[in-house]
Each structure stands twice: as C-alpha cells, then as structure tokens.
Amino acid sequence: MGSLKRVGIFDSGVGGLSVAKSVLESKLFESAVYFGDTARVPYGVKDEKTIVAFALECLEFFRAQEVDMLLVACNTVSAYALESMRSYASFPIIGVIEPGVLARINANPALDSSTLILGTQATITSARYQTLLQEAGFSKLSAVATGLFVPIVEEGSYRTPSGAPILQACLHHYLHPFLQASEFGGKAPDTIILGCTHFPLIAKEISAYFHHQSTLIHSGDAIVEYLVEHFELKPNTYGKTEIEFFASSDVNGLKKRAQIWLYDKEK
C-alpha cells in the first residue's frame, strides 16, 4: 500500500463533521477533503438501492480528488454500500460500523454487559451492528431508530432556547419506551453506540438522559483508533491537516457549520 497522505471524508450531510473533527485532531493525514451530499440528506429513510446509487455517484467525486483513502462517515452507507464502493475504487474505503463495534468491545469486553444502538431507520434495519456484536458473543442488545435526531442536528438549533425542548421531547419519545420495556429492567445500558455521525453533537444530552451512567461510543474516535491499529498510522504525524469542504447543495452552509463544529467559531 502506498503513502496515505490525503484522506476523503464522505457523509450524507453535515453529521460527518463529527468524524472530520476527530481526524483533524489526530493529525494522521497531510490533507483532507470533505463532501456532504446535502442536497439528498437524509439517507437513513431511503431504500438500499437508492443508498447504493447515491454512494457510487459520490465516489466519483473522491476519485477525481485523488484521495489515498476514503472514510465513509455515514452509518447508513457503511451498512449498505461499502462493498459496492470498494469494487469501484483503487484506494481503501473504511466505514464506521466495524470500528464502532471494535471500540464498543474495547470499552467493555464483558459479554454480559448491555448495549444500546441508536441510529437511523436504515442503519437499525440493516442489523449490521447487532450482527457483529452477536458474532462477538454479546447478547444484551437493543436497537432504537432515532431518525428525528438527524434533522434536529442538521438544523443546528438543538441547544437554542426554542430548539432544546424539541430535542428533549424526542429523547423522551425514543428512549423512555426503551427504559420501560427493555430487558435491562429500566437501567441505563452499559454502552451506547452513537450509530449515526450526527449524534455525537447531542452526546451530552443523550448521556444526561441516562444520568451519565453509560459509556458512549463515538464514530470519529472509533475510526481514528481503527486507523492507528490497522493501518499503522501515527497520530501527530503532521503539524496540521488541511481540509477542503464540498457539498451537493449549500456549500457555504456546510462551511459555516464546520467553523462552529470543528473550530468553535460562531462566524
């Protein structure tokens, strides 16, 4: 395998910025290019055929950018389209599901520990997380499709005076039934997999709902750990990773969101 200096980061929208943040902080790469398919977000409510078609179209963008590696920062694409994408690419393509599962195992390897998986409808329906965890010997699993979290994060109003109550209502809508009916007896799960890259942006609120009793698995941190372990990349190899942003719609909106999420700048 040749030198891995330029990395692509692909997401259906802005949620993949949470992965981009981890990648930039790790300084594993010399440069990065981010593409968000903002014109067609969300992917999580679409069927498999459509998801694969969209992913292959976006792959052409990264081929033209001459990246050395592509990180698919979208759990839905990771669940349905990785193999199709790999068959058309000459560079390695890494999804977020396998790294997330490995990070969950490393966080708590006890096979009797419990796991809650949060994701879009498509990701949960794919059962990819559940299957890999079951193959690893875990049986206390629960998965909840929490699709409304995606537009709340995309809107960017989840911590505003008007938006915060909406998020809290969604948290209660999705997670209260889990606490009431799950086999965990109303207890917080030992580990929560944030199975959508939008969700780390509301990780504080998710953790607080369970009284900060659960370990949260973040796709960005998980994929960096995976790259270090499996590709022998070293953190802080470069002084800074330069990044460019592209989108299928409203690229200025994406860049503005990136300034806030990546660099904590409001303007």
PDB file of C-alpha atoms in Angstrom, residues 9-186:
ATOM      1  CA  ILE A   9     -14.460  12.016   4.267  1.00  0.00           C
ATOM      2  CA  PHE A  10     -17.937  11.296   2.916  1.00  0.00           C
ATOM      3  CA  ASP A  11     -21.265  11.852   4.617  1.00  0.00           C
ATOM      4  CA  SER A  12     -24.867  12.309   3.566  1.00  0.00           C
ATOM      5  CA  GLY A  13     -24.853  15.760   5.154  1.00  0.00           C
ATOM      6  CA  VAL A  14     -23.122  17.678   7.920  1.00  0.00           C
ATOM      7  CA  GLY A  15     -23.072  14.905  10.534  1.00  0.00           C
ATOM      8  CA  GLY A  16     -19.761  13.580   9.240  1.00  0.00           C
ATOM      9  CA  LEU A  17     -18.130  16.728  10.569  1.00  0.00           C
ATOM     10  CA  SER A  18     -18.005  14.883  13.896  1.00  0.00           C
ATOM     11  CA  VAL A  19     -15.708  12.338  12.229  1.00  0.00           C
ATOM     12  CA  ALA A  20     -13.769  15.106  10.481  1.00  0.00           C
ATOM     13  CA  LYS A  21     -13.117  16.732  13.853  1.00  0.00           C
ATOM     14  CA  SER A  22     -11.556  13.547  15.235  1.00  0.00           C
ATOM     15  CA  VAL A  23      -9.495  13.079  12.064  1.00  0.00           C
ATOM     16  CA  LEU A  24      -8.199  16.650  12.147  1.00  0.00           C
ATOM     17  CA  GLU A  25      -7.308  16.410  15.823  1.00  0.00           C
ATOM     18  CA  SER A  26      -5.403  13.162  15.244  1.00  0.00           C
ATOM     19  CA  LYS A  27      -3.166  14.735  12.552  1.00  0.00           C
ATOM     20  CA  LEU A  28      -2.850  11.373  10.806  1.00  0.00           C
ATOM     21  CA  PHE A  29      -3.061  12.924   7.334  1.00  0.00           C
ATOM     22  CA  GLU A  30      -1.474  15.796   5.465  1.00  0.00           C
ATOM     23  CA  SER A  31      -4.736  16.882   3.838  1.00  0.00           C
ATOM     24  CA  ALA A  32      -8.428  16.014   3.834  1.00  0.00           C
ATOM     25  CA  VAL A  33     -11.397  16.656   1.591  1.00  0.00           C
ATOM     26  CA  TYR A  34     -14.943  16.517   2.942  1.00  0.00           C
ATOM     27  CA  PHE A  35     -18.040  16.004   0.813  1.00  0.00           C
ATOM     28  CA  GLY A  36     -21.564  16.187   2.186  1.00  0.00           C
ATOM     29  CA  ASP A  37     -24.457  15.136  -0.038  1.00  0.00           C
ATOM     30  CA  THR A  38     -26.594  17.863   1.482  1.00  0.00           C
ATOM     31  CA  ALA A  39     -28.959  18.002  -1.489  1.00  0.00           C
ATOM     32  CA  ARG A  40     -30.193  14.483  -0.717  1.00  0.00           C
ATOM     33  CA  VAL A  41     -29.893  14.212   3.063  1.00  0.00           C
ATOM     34  CA  PRO A  42     -31.108  12.205   4.940  1.00  0.00           C
ATOM     35  CA  TYR A  43     -30.036   8.820   3.588  1.00  0.00           C
ATOM     36  CA  GLY A  44     -31.454   6.980   6.592  1.00  0.00           C
ATOM     37  CA  VAL A  45     -35.026   6.927   5.279  1.00  0.00           C
ATOM     38  CA  LYS A  46     -34.129   5.684   1.784  1.00  0.00           C
ATOM     39  CA  ASP A  47     -34.098   2.136   0.414  1.00  0.00           C
ATOM     40  CA  GLU A  48     -30.933   0.115  -0.164  1.00  0.00           C
ATOM     41  CA  LYS A  49     -30.907   0.526  -3.955  1.00  0.00           C
ATOM     42  CA  THR A  50     -31.086   4.311  -3.649  1.00  0.00           C
ATOM     43  CA  ILE A  51     -28.416   4.433  -0.948  1.00  0.00           C
ATOM     44  CA  VAL A  52     -26.001   2.399  -3.078  1.00  0.00           C
ATOM     45  CA  ALA A  53     -26.696   4.522  -6.171  1.00  0.00           C
ATOM     46  CA  PHE A  54     -26.089   7.776  -4.286  1.00  0.00           C
ATOM     47  CA  ALA A  55     -22.906   6.408  -2.699  1.00  0.00           C
ATOM     48  CA  LEU A  56     -21.452   5.354  -6.056  1.00  0.00           C
ATOM     49  CA  GLU A  57     -22.202   8.768  -7.536  1.00  0.00           C
ATOM     50  CA  CYS A  58     -20.397  10.455  -4.645  1.00  0.00           C
ATOM     51  CA  LEU A  59     -17.470   8.053  -5.011  1.00  0.00           C
ATOM     52  CA  GLU A  60     -16.734   9.619  -8.404  1.00  0.00           C
ATOM     53  CA  PHE A  61     -16.098  12.941  -6.670  1.00  0.00           C
ATOM     54  CA  PHE A  62     -13.417  11.391  -4.472  1.00  0.00           C
ATOM     55  CA  ARG A  63     -11.821   9.568  -7.395  1.00  0.00           C
ATOM     56  CA  ALA A  64     -11.392  12.940  -9.096  1.00  0.00           C
ATOM     57  CA  GLN A  65      -9.879  14.343  -5.890  1.00  0.00           C
ATOM     58  CA  GLU A  66      -7.183  11.634  -5.971  1.00  0.00           C
ATOM     59  CA  VAL A  67      -7.552  10.671  -2.328  1.00  0.00           C
ATOM     60  CA  ASP A  68      -5.382   7.902  -0.875  1.00  0.00           C
ATOM     61  CA  MET A  69      -8.146   6.639   1.415  1.00  0.00           C
ATOM     62  CA  LEU A  70     -11.858   7.281   1.893  1.00  0.00           C
ATOM     63  CA  LEU A  71     -13.620   7.341   5.251  1.00  0.00           C
ATOM     64  CA  VAL A  72     -17.356   6.786   4.941  1.00  0.00           C
ATOM     65  CA  ALA A  73     -18.639   8.825   7.863  1.00  0.00           C
ATOM     66  CA  CYS A  74     -22.226   7.735   7.277  1.00  0.00           C
ATOM     67  CA  ASN A  75     -23.509   4.695   9.134  1.00  0.00           C
ATOM     68  CA  THR A  76     -26.267   4.112   6.587  1.00  0.00           C
ATOM     69  CA  VAL A  77     -23.810   3.999   3.675  1.00  0.00           C
ATOM     70  CA  SER A  78     -21.466   1.876   5.800  1.00  0.00           C
ATOM     71  CA  ALA A  79     -24.300  -0.598   6.355  1.00  0.00           C
ATOM     72  CA  TYR A  80     -25.399  -0.934   2.738  1.00  0.00           C
ATOM     73  CA  ALA A  81     -22.887   0.340   0.190  1.00  0.00           C
ATOM     74  CA  LEU A  82     -19.292  -0.314   1.285  1.00  0.00           C
ATOM     75  CA  GLU A  83     -18.736  -3.428  -0.815  1.00  0.00           C
ATOM     76  CA  SER A  84     -20.197  -1.797  -3.919  1.00  0.00           C
ATOM     77  CA  MET A  85     -17.998   1.256  -3.416  1.00  0.00           C
ATOM     78  CA  ARG A  86     -14.885  -0.846  -2.847  1.00  0.00           C
ATOM     79  CA  SER A  87     -15.449  -2.702  -6.111  1.00  0.00           C
ATOM     80  CA  TYR A  88     -15.091   0.601  -7.996  1.00  0.00           C
ATOM     81  CA  ALA A  89     -12.215   2.122  -6.014  1.00  0.00           C
ATOM     82  CA  SER A  90      -8.452   1.709  -6.184  1.00  0.00           C
ATOM     83  CA  PHE A  91      -7.961   3.053  -2.644  1.00  0.00           C
ATOM     84  CA  PRO A  92      -9.072   1.655   0.728  1.00  0.00           C
ATOM     85  CA  ILE A  93     -12.574   2.592   1.881  1.00  0.00           C
ATOM     86  CA  ILE A  94     -13.296   2.404   5.598  1.00  0.00           C
ATOM     87  CA  GLY A  95     -16.771   2.609   7.098  1.00  0.00           C
ATOM     88  CA  VAL A  96     -17.726   3.460  10.654  1.00  0.00           C
ATOM     89  CA  ILE A  97     -19.576   0.329  11.766  1.00  0.00           C
ATOM     90  CA  GLU A  98     -16.685  -2.124  12.199  1.00  0.00           C
ATOM     91  CA  PRO A  99     -14.547   0.477  14.024  1.00  0.00           C
ATOM     92  CA  GLY A 100     -17.547   1.300  16.212  1.00  0.00           C
ATOM     93  CA  VAL A 101     -18.072  -2.342  17.138  1.00  0.00           C
ATOM     94  CA  LEU A 102     -14.389  -2.785  17.987  1.00  0.00           C
ATOM     95  CA  ALA A 103     -14.462   0.369  20.108  1.00  0.00           C
ATOM     96  CA  ARG A 104     -17.529  -0.944  21.933  1.00  0.00           C
ATOM     97  CA  ILE A 105     -15.793  -4.264  22.634  1.00  0.00           C
ATOM     98  CA  ASN A 106     -12.673  -2.484  23.877  1.00  0.00           C
ATOM     99  CA  ALA A 107     -14.748  -0.197  26.100  1.00  0.00           C
ATOM    100  CA  ASN A 108     -16.360  -3.114  27.940  1.00  0.00           C
ATOM    101  CA  PRO A 109     -15.416  -6.636  26.831  1.00  0.00           C
ATOM    102  CA  ALA A 110     -17.670  -8.333  29.396  1.00  0.00           C
ATOM    103  CA  LEU A 111     -20.078 -10.432  27.330  1.00  0.00           C
ATOM    104  CA  ASP A 112     -22.907  -9.917  29.822  1.00  0.00           C
ATOM    105  CA  SER A 113     -22.689  -6.116  29.510  1.00  0.00           C
ATOM    106  CA  SER A 114     -25.562  -4.353  27.776  1.00  0.00           C
ATOM    107  CA  THR A 115     -25.533  -2.285  24.590  1.00  0.00           C
ATOM    108  CA  LEU A 116     -27.990   0.223  23.176  1.00  0.00           C
ATOM    109  CA  ILE A 117     -27.561   1.103  19.499  1.00  0.00           C
ATOM    110  CA  LEU A 118     -29.019   4.385  18.259  1.00  0.00           C
ATOM    111  CA  GLY A 119     -29.227   5.062  14.534  1.00  0.00           C
ATOM    112  CA  THR A 120     -31.367   5.912  11.548  1.00  0.00           C
ATOM    113  CA  GLN A 121     -34.143   3.578  10.464  1.00  0.00           C
ATOM    114  CA  ALA A 122     -31.994   2.215   7.628  1.00  0.00           C
ATOM    115  CA  THR A 123     -28.998   1.529   9.867  1.00  0.00           C
ATOM    116  CA  ILE A 124     -31.080  -0.193  12.527  1.00  0.00           C
ATOM    117  CA  THR A 125     -32.987  -2.217   9.919  1.00  0.00           C
ATOM    118  CA  SER A 126     -29.706  -3.423   8.399  1.00  0.00           C
ATOM    119  CA  ALA A 127     -28.894  -5.038  11.785  1.00  0.00           C
ATOM    120  CA  ARG A 128     -25.215  -4.673  10.944  1.00  0.00           C
ATOM    121  CA  TYR A 129     -24.217  -3.558  14.432  1.00  0.00           C
ATOM    122  CA  GLN A 130     -26.369  -6.220  16.064  1.00  0.00           C
ATOM    123  CA  THR A 131     -24.967  -8.999  13.881  1.00  0.00           C
ATOM    124  CA  LEU A 132     -21.327  -8.111  14.515  1.00  0.00           C
ATOM    125  CA  LEU A 133     -21.877  -7.805  18.264  1.00  0.00           C
ATOM    126  CA  GLN A 134     -23.738 -11.117  18.388  1.00  0.00           C
ATOM    127  CA  GLU A 135     -20.885 -12.758  16.484  1.00  0.00           C
ATOM    128  CA  ALA A 136     -18.539 -11.372  19.149  1.00  0.00           C
ATOM    129  CA  GLY A 137     -20.622 -13.041  21.866  1.00  0.00           C
ATOM    130  CA  PHE A 138     -22.771 -10.158  23.141  1.00  0.00           C
ATOM    131  CA  SER A 139     -26.453 -10.905  23.707  1.00  0.00           C
ATOM    132  CA  LYS A 140     -27.840  -7.990  25.722  1.00  0.00           C
ATOM    133  CA  LEU A 141     -28.557  -5.781  22.731  1.00  0.00           C
ATOM    134  CA  SER A 142     -31.246  -3.258  21.974  1.00  0.00           C
ATOM    135  CA  ALA A 143     -31.503  -1.018  18.923  1.00  0.00           C
ATOM    136  CA  VAL A 144     -33.679   2.068  18.532  1.00  0.00           C
ATOM    137  CA  ALA A 145     -34.252   4.017  15.321  1.00  0.00           C
ATOM    138  CA  THR A 146     -33.980   7.689  16.268  1.00  0.00           C
ATOM    139  CA  GLY A 147     -34.315   9.356  12.886  1.00  0.00           C
ATOM    140  CA  LEU A 148     -35.650  12.685  14.120  1.00  0.00           C
ATOM    141  CA  PHE A 149     -32.299  13.394  15.747  1.00  0.00           C
ATOM    142  CA  VAL A 150     -30.811  13.901  12.260  1.00  0.00           C
ATOM    143  CA  PRO A 151     -32.868  16.937  11.155  1.00  0.00           C
ATOM    144  CA  ILE A 152     -32.558  18.416  14.641  1.00  0.00           C
ATOM    145  CA  VAL A 153     -28.774  18.338  14.322  1.00  0.00           C
ATOM    146  CA  GLU A 154     -28.833  19.432  10.670  1.00  0.00           C
ATOM    147  CA  GLU A 155     -30.975  22.408  11.690  1.00  0.00           C
ATOM    148  CA  GLY A 156     -28.385  23.328  14.321  1.00  0.00           C
ATOM    149  CA  SER A 157     -30.938  24.526  16.849  1.00  0.00           C
ATOM    150  CA  TYR A 158     -30.677  21.725  19.409  1.00  0.00           C
ATOM    151  CA  ARG A 159     -29.174  23.967  22.100  1.00  0.00           C
ATOM    152  CA  THR A 160     -31.146  27.126  21.405  1.00  0.00           C
ATOM    153  CA  PRO A 161     -33.955  28.188  23.767  1.00  0.00           C
ATOM    154  CA  SER A 162     -36.546  27.138  21.192  1.00  0.00           C
ATOM    155  CA  GLY A 163     -34.802  24.008  19.913  1.00  0.00           C
ATOM    156  CA  ALA A 164     -33.663  22.401  23.169  1.00  0.00           C
ATOM    157  CA  PRO A 165     -37.207  21.471  24.295  1.00  0.00           C
ATOM    158  CA  ILE A 166     -37.789  19.775  20.931  1.00  0.00           C
ATOM    159  CA  LEU A 167     -34.675  17.656  21.414  1.00  0.00           C
ATOM    160  CA  GLN A 168     -35.730  16.760  24.949  1.00  0.00           C
ATOM    161  CA  ALA A 169     -39.154  15.716  23.674  1.00  0.00           C
ATOM    162  CA  CYS A 170     -37.511  13.492  21.051  1.00  0.00           C
ATOM    163  CA  LEU A 171     -35.193  11.950  23.629  1.00  0.00           C
ATOM    164  CA  HIS A 172     -38.179  11.078  25.789  1.00  0.00           C
ATOM    165  CA  HIS A 173     -40.173   9.821  22.798  1.00  0.00           C
ATOM    166  CA  TYR A 174     -37.452   7.413  21.700  1.00  0.00           C
ATOM    167  CA  LEU A 175     -35.727   6.424  24.923  1.00  0.00           C
ATOM    168  CA  HIS A 176     -38.460   6.312  27.561  1.00  0.00           C
ATOM    169  CA  PRO A 177     -40.076   3.219  25.976  1.00  0.00           C
ATOM    170  CA  PHE A 178     -36.642   1.572  25.995  1.00  0.00           C
ATOM    171  CA  LEU A 179     -36.304   2.142  29.731  1.00  0.00           C
ATOM    172  CA  GLN A 180     -39.828   0.938  30.366  1.00  0.00           C
ATOM    173  CA  ALA A 181     -39.828  -2.200  28.247  1.00  0.00           C
ATOM    174  CA  SER A 182     -36.256  -3.360  27.781  1.00  0.00           C
ATOM    175  CA  GLU A 183     -34.799  -6.487  29.262  1.00  0.00           C
ATOM    176  CA  PHE A 184     -32.420  -4.257  31.196  1.00  0.00           C
ATOM    177  CA  GLY A 185     -35.087  -3.597  33.806  1.00  0.00           C
ATOM    178  CA  GLY A 186     -35.194   0.152  33.469  1.00  0.00           C
TER     179      GLY A 186
END
